[in-house]
């Protein structure tokens, strides 16, 4: 069901997300221009790092968190056919997150928090930055609580029934986010906030990095799950087909959530403060968590193939041509999967314990995550927005042609931006640099790639503007035509009347996660209290 | 409960692929000691100048009586010290890196000499360089507004040449 409360909550949260997104896209283009060194008047590390810090925070924390909250309210209400539980609380969460964002933005934009979105100590930012970021997370916990409560209420009201897949995925994502953000919350509350407010003089850098690594991996699954949710619950229907199997989808979400948590040390492969046994353990988990992605790829492609064949596609690849390429959701999915295939290939290299040494912290890394996060994930955010904006505003989508153009240009722009970025990494270019000044022949070979990136960024920026334009024109369309369609969730090829309880609940999996986290992070955190460590004082930048 | 046979088959293939990757990595790590830097060794980063190992005159390339070559380096905003070193090609080198201020990362492009340099810890990396030449040593973790200026040089020379220039004596800091 869609009442005015959901409407406002979903549109409110998502609007904040997309405003953050467009601002950050302008910064992204400025960054590729500045970095290239072609425009001397732009050269300024002070502005550059203020910009990258803001761009990173807006994209990684603000766009994602607000989008996920908005989409979650929509999903909960439509999939469960229930009003939002405690809307007042939901708004309190929204405002907490928004105030946090503004508080963090002040030091970011004034150059008082140029510590990048990872804010690794002992470089210290203005305390408002940490306070704001913490509030942003605290606000999102309210959303998690609401999702979990609605899930449990529905189960109580519908004993023995299977929770709709869309809500199952959303609730697992809420649970994932609670577990995920616990790491950075511990870092923030016990180490960073007291230190930045001057209550403590020094900070344990190794412990801080370990706690941040706890968050750093599963957070990307928190961002990605809405895209997977769309793959499973919207795409088959939009393509004119069926979900291959509802149970397999549940298994994929469970493995994704459970195994994305205990594996954060692949971000610390190159760090001296953790021993190799722990790194190997987390490496194994890293490969396990790639399995649900491979399963998802299979299931989505299978659903598409069925659609193509139902429409008369013949032969091994004939079904590809008969797919509804002009359906925005279907097109976005195809492009998203293409980027996922290339990005996944890169990911295997990152995950490989020793091969990672070649590309660790080089330009390869931002190349990789722009492809898989700004590409694979965000293009599905677009598709979801195009799908639900008309439902929420009761106005038809402004222009299908422009919508398709927007999706294509995002894909093309992302390919042009990230391919040279990967190459630069292989050529040794470090990430997070504002100029390429190293007095060495090697750096000369970087120039042409920088140029290509500027062009890719321009295509992306235009595409991003077009995206906002389409949403704006949809919402504020003066015509009186009313869009009456309700949301359509995909049906499974073999509808499941009842599934085993472990595919229908979070309790068991919570316990499994607790055990896995204790095993994989217990001693690695404890060691900082057993060992004689030397803390660092604060440094400016 | 329904899982399609095709899906089941694919699931099994996926597990085999995964096990294959994990197997190779574990084999290399456990039997060929291909490991990332992980020595978990602490040090007081504020007192490097007083330490036995990382005081100014101890830095750079040194060779002990057994012929083991150890390279001791300090990362600090914004360079790696000593700023220029010379090492032999095709020889096992043990790099020991420390930071005197914030977090840094060090990477010699085109090689696997890569590690984070975390204040409070010594990062040890064993590697060898097959090809002689001049390589830049780049900082690859944001360490402040001068991060992109943070680099030094390393010269890899042919093994015989290097050995001829360097007697077996200790020290040998700041090559020639
Ligand atoms: C107009 C398109 C975009 C361009 C041209 C662009 C460009 C850039 C550049 C040049 C950097 C600095 C990387 C470095 O210094 O190593 C950066 C950082 C970053 N970008 Fe983008 N970007 C774009 C869109 C996006 C999108 C859509 C997302 C995610 C949704 C995103 C997420 C990030 C993040 C999280 C960082 C921080 C990386 C760090 O701190 O190392 N970007 N971007
Ligand atoms: Cu990760
Ligand atoms: Cu640096």
PDB file of C-alpha atoms in Angstrom, chain A residues 196-448:
ATOM      1  CA  UNK A 196      38.982  15.031  18.464  1.00  0.00           C
ATOM      2  CA  UNK A 197      37.251  16.776  21.361  1.00  0.00           C
ATOM      3  CA  UNK A 198      40.568  16.844  23.189  1.00  0.00           C
ATOM      4  CA  UNK A 199      39.598  14.423  25.962  1.00  0.00           C
ATOM      5  CA  UNK A 200      42.418  12.088  24.999  1.00  0.00           C
ATOM      6  CA  UNK A 201      45.788  13.131  23.602  1.00  0.00           C
ATOM      7  CA  UNK A 202      46.671  10.081  21.600  1.00  0.00           C
ATOM      8  CA  UNK A 203      45.015   7.390  19.535  1.00  0.00           C
ATOM      9  CA  UNK A 204      45.713   3.738  18.831  1.00  0.00           C
ATOM     10  CA  UNK A 205      46.109   3.814  15.060  1.00  0.00           C
ATOM     11  CA  UNK A 206      46.280   0.051  14.580  1.00  0.00           C
ATOM     12  CA  UNK A 207      43.085  -0.520  16.539  1.00  0.00           C
ATOM     13  CA  UNK A 208      41.333   2.304  14.698  1.00  0.00           C
ATOM     14  CA  UNK A 209      42.265   0.790  11.345  1.00  0.00           C
ATOM     15  CA  UNK A 210      41.114  -2.638  12.451  1.00  0.00           C
ATOM     16  CA  UNK A 211      37.717  -1.334  13.553  1.00  0.00           C
ATOM     17  CA  UNK A 212      37.333   0.618  10.343  1.00  0.00           C
ATOM     18  CA  UNK A 213      38.141  -2.500   8.319  1.00  0.00           C
ATOM     19  CA  UNK A 214      35.256  -4.222  10.138  1.00  0.00           C
ATOM     20  CA  UNK A 215      32.940  -1.701   8.465  1.00  0.00           C
ATOM     21  CA  UNK A 216      34.713  -1.129   5.187  1.00  0.00           C
ATOM     22  CA  UNK A 217      33.812  -4.337   3.461  1.00  0.00           C
ATOM     23  CA  UNK A 218      30.206  -5.064   4.418  1.00  0.00           C
ATOM     24  CA  UNK A 219      29.330  -1.417   3.806  1.00  0.00           C
ATOM     25  CA  UNK A 220      29.661  -2.047   0.076  1.00  0.00           C
ATOM     26  CA  UNK A 221      27.085  -4.816   0.351  1.00  0.00           C
ATOM     27  CA  UNK A 222      24.798  -2.463   2.211  1.00  0.00           C
ATOM     28  CA  UNK A 223      25.021  -0.231  -0.868  1.00  0.00           C
ATOM     29  CA  UNK A 224      24.698  -3.109  -3.302  1.00  0.00           C
ATOM     30  CA  UNK A 225      21.711  -4.958  -1.822  1.00  0.00           C
ATOM     31  CA  UNK A 226      19.099  -2.529  -3.218  1.00  0.00           C
ATOM     32  CA  UNK A 227      20.516  -3.264  -6.682  1.00  0.00           C
ATOM     33  CA  UNK A 228      20.280  -7.020  -6.077  1.00  0.00           C
ATOM     34  CA  UNK A 229      16.804  -6.559  -4.672  1.00  0.00           C
ATOM     35  CA  UNK A 230      15.756  -4.908  -7.916  1.00  0.00           C
ATOM     36  CA  UNK A 231      17.392  -7.734  -9.889  1.00  0.00           C
ATOM     37  CA  UNK A 232      15.259 -10.264  -8.071  1.00  0.00           C
ATOM     38  CA  UNK A 233      11.972  -8.522  -7.405  1.00  0.00           C
ATOM     39  CA  UNK A 234      11.503  -6.052 -10.275  1.00  0.00           C
ATOM     40  CA  UNK A 235      13.573  -7.125 -13.257  1.00  0.00           C
ATOM     41  CA  UNK A 236      11.917 -10.466 -14.118  1.00  0.00           C
ATOM     42  CA  UNK A 237       8.471  -8.864 -14.242  1.00  0.00           C
ATOM     43  CA  UNK A 238       9.713  -5.858 -16.190  1.00  0.00           C
ATOM     44  CA  UNK A 239      11.334  -8.148 -18.712  1.00  0.00           C
ATOM     45  CA  UNK A 240       8.135 -10.167 -19.050  1.00  0.00           C
ATOM     46  CA  UNK A 241       9.414 -13.222 -17.278  1.00  0.00           C
ATOM     47  CA  UNK A 242       9.619 -14.980 -13.937  1.00  0.00           C
ATOM     48  CA  UNK A 243      11.968 -15.117 -11.023  1.00  0.00           C
ATOM     49  CA  UNK A 244      13.946 -18.302 -11.473  1.00  0.00           C
ATOM     50  CA  UNK A 245      13.692 -19.404  -7.888  1.00  0.00           C
ATOM     51  CA  UNK A 246      12.594 -17.564  -4.800  1.00  0.00           C
ATOM     52  CA  UNK A 247      14.501 -19.827  -2.426  1.00  0.00           C
ATOM     53  CA  UNK A 248      17.792 -19.459  -4.240  1.00  0.00           C
ATOM     54  CA  UNK A 249      17.363 -15.698  -3.982  1.00  0.00           C
ATOM     55  CA  UNK A 250      16.956 -15.987  -0.230  1.00  0.00           C
ATOM     56  CA  UNK A 251      20.028 -18.154   0.028  1.00  0.00           C
ATOM     57  CA  UNK A 252      21.981 -15.578  -1.979  1.00  0.00           C
ATOM     58  CA  UNK A 253      20.941 -12.734   0.330  1.00  0.00           C
ATOM     59  CA  UNK A 254      21.754 -14.744   3.430  1.00  0.00           C
ATOM     60  CA  UNK A 255      25.234 -15.740   2.266  1.00  0.00           C
ATOM     61  CA  UNK A 256      25.846 -12.178   1.136  1.00  0.00           C
ATOM     62  CA  UNK A 257      24.931 -10.729   4.500  1.00  0.00           C
ATOM     63  CA  UNK A 258      26.525 -13.363   6.693  1.00  0.00           C
ATOM     64  CA  UNK A 259      29.834 -13.594   4.854  1.00  0.00           C
ATOM     65  CA  UNK A 260      30.322  -9.955   4.015  1.00  0.00           C
ATOM     66  CA  UNK A 261      30.888  -9.237   7.692  1.00  0.00           C
ATOM     67  CA  UNK A 262      33.813 -11.346   8.887  1.00  0.00           C
ATOM     68  CA  UNK A 263      36.153 -10.519   5.977  1.00  0.00           C
ATOM     69  CA  UNK A 264      37.213  -6.889   6.330  1.00  0.00           C
ATOM     70  CA  UNK A 265      40.925  -7.678   6.555  1.00  0.00           C
ATOM     71  CA  UNK A 266      41.241  -7.864   2.807  1.00  0.00           C
ATOM     72  CA  UNK A 267      41.497  -4.089   3.228  1.00  0.00           C
ATOM     73  CA  UNK A 268      44.414  -4.667   5.586  1.00  0.00           C
ATOM     74  CA  UNK A 269      46.357  -7.183   3.489  1.00  0.00           C
ATOM     75  CA  UNK A 270      49.190  -4.662   3.262  1.00  0.00           C
ATOM     76  CA  UNK A 271      49.061  -3.625   6.921  1.00  0.00           C
ATOM     77  CA  UNK A 272      51.712  -4.587   9.453  1.00  0.00           C
ATOM     78  CA  UNK A 273      49.422  -4.656  12.510  1.00  0.00           C
ATOM     79  CA  UNK A 274      47.601  -7.887  11.657  1.00  0.00           C
ATOM     80  CA  UNK A 275      49.208 -11.290  11.275  1.00  0.00           C
ATOM     81  CA  UNK A 276      49.021 -13.373   8.132  1.00  0.00           C
ATOM     82  CA  UNK A 277      46.851 -16.147   9.591  1.00  0.00           C
ATOM     83  CA  UNK A 278      44.006 -13.691  10.151  1.00  0.00           C
ATOM     84  CA  UNK A 279      44.467 -12.234   6.711  1.00  0.00           C
ATOM     85  CA  UNK A 280      44.259 -15.687   5.155  1.00  0.00           C
ATOM     86  CA  UNK A 281      41.108 -16.453   7.119  1.00  0.00           C
ATOM     87  CA  UNK A 282      39.463 -13.279   5.869  1.00  0.00           C
ATOM     88  CA  UNK A 283      40.687 -14.079   2.361  1.00  0.00           C
ATOM     89  CA  UNK A 284      38.779 -17.363   2.388  1.00  0.00           C
ATOM     90  CA  UNK A 285      35.612 -15.545   3.477  1.00  0.00           C
ATOM     91  CA  UNK A 286      36.169 -12.996   0.734  1.00  0.00           C
ATOM     92  CA  UNK A 287      35.972 -15.722  -1.869  1.00  0.00           C
ATOM     93  CA  UNK A 288      32.931 -17.268  -0.211  1.00  0.00           C
ATOM     94  CA  UNK A 289      31.099 -13.969  -0.440  1.00  0.00           C
ATOM     95  CA  UNK A 290      31.661 -13.898  -4.179  1.00  0.00           C
ATOM     96  CA  UNK A 291      29.415 -16.957  -4.544  1.00  0.00           C
ATOM     97  CA  UNK A 292      26.055 -15.194  -4.052  1.00  0.00           C
ATOM     98  CA  UNK A 293      27.091 -12.664  -6.676  1.00  0.00           C
ATOM     99  CA  UNK A 294      27.826 -15.455  -9.127  1.00  0.00           C
ATOM    100  CA  UNK A 295      24.470 -17.027  -8.227  1.00  0.00           C
ATOM    101  CA  UNK A 296      22.692 -13.725  -8.704  1.00  0.00           C
ATOM    102  CA  UNK A 297      24.314 -13.217 -12.086  1.00  0.00           C
ATOM    103  CA  UNK A 298      23.073 -16.640 -13.119  1.00  0.00           C
ATOM    104  CA  UNK A 299      19.530 -16.133 -11.847  1.00  0.00           C
ATOM    105  CA  UNK A 300      19.120 -12.708 -13.405  1.00  0.00           C
ATOM    106  CA  UNK A 301      20.491 -13.840 -16.736  1.00  0.00           C
ATOM    107  CA  UNK A 302      18.232 -16.908 -16.578  1.00  0.00           C
ATOM    108  CA  UNK A 303      15.199 -14.685 -15.986  1.00  0.00           C
ATOM    109  CA  UNK A 304      16.241 -12.520 -18.913  1.00  0.00           C
ATOM    110  CA  UNK A 305      16.773 -15.548 -21.124  1.00  0.00           C
ATOM    111  CA  UNK A 306      13.283 -16.833 -20.338  1.00  0.00           C
ATOM    112  CA  UNK A 307      11.925 -13.409 -21.227  1.00  0.00           C
ATOM    113  CA  UNK A 308      13.823 -13.324 -24.510  1.00  0.00           C
ATOM    114  CA  UNK A 309      12.661 -16.801 -25.471  1.00  0.00           C
ATOM    115  CA  UNK A 310       9.041 -16.063 -24.547  1.00  0.00           C
ATOM    116  CA  UNK A 311       9.295 -13.176 -26.984  1.00  0.00           C
ATOM    117  CA  UNK A 312      10.457 -15.508 -29.742  1.00  0.00           C
ATOM    118  CA  UNK A 313      14.231 -15.373 -29.408  1.00  0.00           C
ATOM    119  CA  UNK A 314      15.867 -18.521 -30.824  1.00  0.00           C
ATOM    120  CA  UNK A 315      19.286 -20.106 -30.722  1.00  0.00           C
ATOM    121  CA  UNK A 316      22.106 -19.726 -28.262  1.00  0.00           C
ATOM    122  CA  UNK A 317      22.143 -15.927 -28.242  1.00  0.00           C
ATOM    123  CA  UNK A 318      18.995 -15.047 -30.178  1.00  0.00           C
ATOM    124  CA  UNK A 319      17.122 -14.260 -26.958  1.00  0.00           C
ATOM    125  CA  UNK A 320      19.385 -11.306 -26.269  1.00  0.00           C
ATOM    126  CA  UNK A 321      18.079  -9.409 -29.267  1.00  0.00           C
ATOM    127  CA  UNK A 322      14.429  -9.964 -28.349  1.00  0.00           C
ATOM    128  CA  UNK A 323      14.820  -8.597 -24.823  1.00  0.00           C
ATOM    129  CA  UNK A 324      12.878  -5.412 -24.080  1.00  0.00           C
ATOM    130  CA  UNK A 325      15.930  -3.139 -24.379  1.00  0.00           C
ATOM    131  CA  UNK A 326      13.697  -0.100 -24.198  1.00  0.00           C
ATOM    132  CA  UNK A 327      12.450  -0.897 -20.722  1.00  0.00           C
ATOM    133  CA  UNK A 328      14.616   1.270 -18.416  1.00  0.00           C
ATOM    134  CA  UNK A 329      14.797  -1.378 -15.698  1.00  0.00           C
ATOM    135  CA  UNK A 330      15.826  -4.085 -18.150  1.00  0.00           C
ATOM    136  CA  UNK A 331      18.353  -1.877 -19.924  1.00  0.00           C
ATOM    137  CA  UNK A 332      19.869  -0.745 -16.629  1.00  0.00           C
ATOM    138  CA  UNK A 333      20.160  -4.373 -15.546  1.00  0.00           C
ATOM    139  CA  UNK A 334      21.976  -5.439 -18.685  1.00  0.00           C
ATOM    140  CA  UNK A 335      24.409  -2.531 -18.400  1.00  0.00           C
ATOM    141  CA  UNK A 336      24.802  -3.115 -14.693  1.00  0.00           C
ATOM    142  CA  UNK A 337      25.655  -6.780 -15.260  1.00  0.00           C
ATOM    143  CA  UNK A 338      28.202  -5.866 -17.926  1.00  0.00           C
ATOM    144  CA  UNK A 339      29.955  -3.569 -15.481  1.00  0.00           C
ATOM    145  CA  UNK A 340      29.667  -6.225 -12.788  1.00  0.00           C
ATOM    146  CA  UNK A 341      31.451  -8.774 -14.965  1.00  0.00           C
ATOM    147  CA  UNK A 342      34.438  -6.479 -15.571  1.00  0.00           C
ATOM    148  CA  UNK A 343      34.374  -5.156 -12.043  1.00  0.00           C
ATOM    149  CA  UNK A 344      34.153  -8.657 -10.624  1.00  0.00           C
ATOM    150  CA  UNK A 345      37.208  -9.670 -12.591  1.00  0.00           C
ATOM    151  CA  UNK A 346      39.112  -6.760 -11.064  1.00  0.00           C
ATOM    152  CA  UNK A 347      37.742  -7.705  -7.675  1.00  0.00           C
ATOM    153  CA  UNK A 348      39.268 -11.168  -7.861  1.00  0.00           C
ATOM    154  CA  UNK A 349      42.656  -9.542  -8.350  1.00  0.00           C
ATOM    155  CA  UNK A 350      42.118  -7.280  -5.346  1.00  0.00           C
ATOM    156  CA  UNK A 351      40.996 -10.186  -3.214  1.00  0.00           C
ATOM    157  CA  UNK A 352      43.993 -12.302  -4.098  1.00  0.00           C
ATOM    158  CA  UNK A 353      46.125 -11.940  -1.076  1.00  0.00           C
ATOM    159  CA  UNK A 354      49.468 -11.566  -2.891  1.00  0.00           C
ATOM    160  CA  UNK A 355      48.471 -10.172  -6.283  1.00  0.00           C
ATOM    161  CA  UNK A 356      46.904  -7.307  -4.395  1.00  0.00           C
ATOM    162  CA  UNK A 357      50.424  -5.955  -3.723  1.00  0.00           C
ATOM    163  CA  UNK A 358      50.663  -4.818  -7.347  1.00  0.00           C
ATOM    164  CA  UNK A 359      47.586  -2.645  -7.235  1.00  0.00           C
ATOM    165  CA  UNK A 360      47.041  -1.853  -3.564  1.00  0.00           C
ATOM    166  CA  UNK A 361      46.263   1.854  -3.176  1.00  0.00           C
ATOM    167  CA  UNK A 362      47.071   2.566  -6.795  1.00  0.00           C
ATOM    168  CA  UNK A 363      44.702   4.308  -9.178  1.00  0.00           C
ATOM    169  CA  UNK A 364      43.375   0.823  -9.952  1.00  0.00           C
ATOM    170  CA  UNK A 365      41.366   0.934  -6.714  1.00  0.00           C
ATOM    171  CA  UNK A 366      39.254   4.046  -7.413  1.00  0.00           C
ATOM    172  CA  UNK A 367      38.960   2.727 -10.976  1.00  0.00           C
ATOM    173  CA  UNK A 368      37.573  -0.515  -9.607  1.00  0.00           C
ATOM    174  CA  UNK A 369      35.080   0.948  -7.193  1.00  0.00           C
ATOM    175  CA  UNK A 370      33.816   3.595  -9.584  1.00  0.00           C
ATOM    176  CA  UNK A 371      33.069   0.778 -12.009  1.00  0.00           C
ATOM    177  CA  UNK A 372      31.320  -1.439  -9.520  1.00  0.00           C
ATOM    178  CA  UNK A 373      29.816   1.115  -7.156  1.00  0.00           C
ATOM    179  CA  UNK A 374      29.214   4.223  -9.269  1.00  0.00           C
ATOM    180  CA  UNK A 375      28.525   1.882 -12.212  1.00  0.00           C
ATOM    181  CA  UNK A 376      26.863  -1.423 -11.312  1.00  0.00           C
ATOM    182  CA  UNK A 377      25.168  -0.169  -8.148  1.00  0.00           C
ATOM    183  CA  UNK A 378      24.247   3.401  -8.955  1.00  0.00           C
ATOM    184  CA  UNK A 379      22.801   2.585 -12.379  1.00  0.00           C
ATOM    185  CA  UNK A 380      20.322   0.350 -10.534  1.00  0.00           C
ATOM    186  CA  UNK A 381      19.554   3.236  -8.155  1.00  0.00           C
ATOM    187  CA  UNK A 382      18.610   5.168 -11.297  1.00  0.00           C
ATOM    188  CA  UNK A 383      16.453   2.319 -12.553  1.00  0.00           C
ATOM    189  CA  UNK A 384      14.684   2.036  -9.204  1.00  0.00           C
ATOM    190  CA  UNK A 385      14.093   5.777  -9.120  1.00  0.00           C
ATOM    191  CA  UNK A 386      12.636   5.728 -12.639  1.00  0.00           C
ATOM    192  CA  UNK A 387      10.374   2.888 -11.627  1.00  0.00           C
ATOM    193  CA  UNK A 388       9.059   4.212  -8.347  1.00  0.00           C
ATOM    194  CA  UNK A 389       9.020   7.990  -8.964  1.00  0.00           C
ATOM    195  CA  UNK A 390       5.861   7.715 -11.113  1.00  0.00           C
ATOM    196  CA  UNK A 391       4.261   5.435  -8.518  1.00  0.00           C
ATOM    197  CA  UNK A 392       5.102   7.835  -5.709  1.00  0.00           C
ATOM    198  CA  UNK A 393       4.168  11.047  -7.490  1.00  0.00           C
ATOM    199  CA  UNK A 394       1.293   9.592  -9.574  1.00  0.00           C
ATOM    200  CA  UNK A 395       2.820  11.303 -12.610  1.00  0.00           C
ATOM    201  CA  UNK A 396       3.994   9.372 -15.668  1.00  0.00           C
ATOM    202  CA  UNK A 397       7.713   9.212 -16.316  1.00  0.00           C
ATOM    203  CA  UNK A 398       8.721  12.371 -18.156  1.00  0.00           C
ATOM    204  CA  UNK A 399      10.433  10.905 -21.216  1.00  0.00           C
ATOM    205  CA  UNK A 400      11.318   7.341 -21.928  1.00  0.00           C
ATOM    206  CA  UNK A 401      13.710   8.313 -24.706  1.00  0.00           C
ATOM    207  CA  UNK A 402      15.718  10.592 -22.449  1.00  0.00           C
ATOM    208  CA  UNK A 403      15.629   7.946 -19.747  1.00  0.00           C
ATOM    209  CA  UNK A 404      17.225   5.381 -22.043  1.00  0.00           C
ATOM    210  CA  UNK A 405      19.747   7.967 -23.224  1.00  0.00           C
ATOM    211  CA  UNK A 406      20.615   8.714 -19.610  1.00  0.00           C
ATOM    212  CA  UNK A 407      21.273   5.052 -18.797  1.00  0.00           C
ATOM    213  CA  UNK A 408      23.371   4.499 -21.902  1.00  0.00           C
ATOM    214  CA  UNK A 409      25.471   7.601 -21.302  1.00  0.00           C
ATOM    215  CA  UNK A 410      26.094   6.597 -17.697  1.00  0.00           C
ATOM    216  CA  UNK A 411      27.387   3.249 -18.895  1.00  0.00           C
ATOM    217  CA  UNK A 412      29.501   4.727 -21.682  1.00  0.00           C
ATOM    218  CA  UNK A 413      30.869   7.487 -19.464  1.00  0.00           C
ATOM    219  CA  UNK A 414      31.743   4.996 -16.763  1.00  0.00           C
ATOM    220  CA  UNK A 415      33.581   2.786 -19.254  1.00  0.00           C
ATOM    221  CA  UNK A 416      35.574   5.751 -20.544  1.00  0.00           C
ATOM    222  CA  UNK A 417      36.367   6.943 -17.026  1.00  0.00           C
ATOM    223  CA  UNK A 418      37.340   3.668 -15.406  1.00  0.00           C
ATOM    224  CA  UNK A 419      39.267   1.833 -18.117  1.00  0.00           C
ATOM    225  CA  UNK A 420      42.151   4.328 -18.162  1.00  0.00           C
ATOM    226  CA  UNK A 421      41.916   4.568 -14.379  1.00  0.00           C
ATOM    227  CA  UNK A 422      42.683   0.837 -14.096  1.00  0.00           C
ATOM    228  CA  UNK A 423      45.575   1.185 -16.549  1.00  0.00           C
ATOM    229  CA  UNK A 424      47.012   4.073 -14.555  1.00  0.00           C
ATOM    230  CA  UNK A 425      47.010   1.831 -11.528  1.00  0.00           C
ATOM    231  CA  UNK A 426      48.933  -0.851 -13.370  1.00  0.00           C
ATOM    232  CA  UNK A 427      51.366   1.883 -14.424  1.00  0.00           C
ATOM    233  CA  UNK A 428      51.920   2.564 -10.754  1.00  0.00           C
ATOM    234  CA  UNK A 429      49.959   5.750 -10.232  1.00  0.00           C
ATOM    235  CA  UNK A 430      49.004   6.083  -6.556  1.00  0.00           C
ATOM    236  CA  UNK A 431      45.429   6.909  -5.668  1.00  0.00           C
ATOM    237  CA  UNK A 432      44.490  10.128  -3.902  1.00  0.00           C
ATOM    238  CA  UNK A 433      46.956  12.468  -5.562  1.00  0.00           C
ATOM    239  CA  UNK A 434      46.195  15.989  -6.728  1.00  0.00           C
ATOM    240  CA  UNK A 435      49.039  16.286  -9.206  1.00  0.00           C
ATOM    241  CA  UNK A 436      51.385  14.009 -11.088  1.00  0.00           C
ATOM    242  CA  UNK A 437      54.720  15.587 -10.285  1.00  0.00           C
ATOM    243  CA  UNK A 438      57.007  12.643  -9.665  1.00  0.00           C
ATOM    244  CA  UNK A 439      60.098  13.468 -11.625  1.00  0.00           C
ATOM    245  CA  UNK A 440      60.213  10.271 -13.581  1.00  0.00           C
ATOM    246  CA  UNK A 441      59.726   8.997 -17.099  1.00  0.00           C
ATOM    247  CA  UNK A 442      56.961   6.732 -15.892  1.00  0.00           C
ATOM    248  CA  UNK A 443      54.718   9.665 -15.120  1.00  0.00           C
ATOM    249  CA  UNK A 444      54.878  10.872 -18.720  1.00  0.00           C
ATOM    250  CA  UNK A 445      53.100   7.717 -19.775  1.00  0.00           C
ATOM    251  CA  UNK A 446      50.176   8.706 -17.523  1.00  0.00           C
ATOM    252  CA  UNK A 447      49.142  11.828 -19.469  1.00  0.00           C
ATOM    253  CA  UNK A 448      46.932  10.389 -22.247  1.00  0.00           C
TER     254      UNK A 448
END
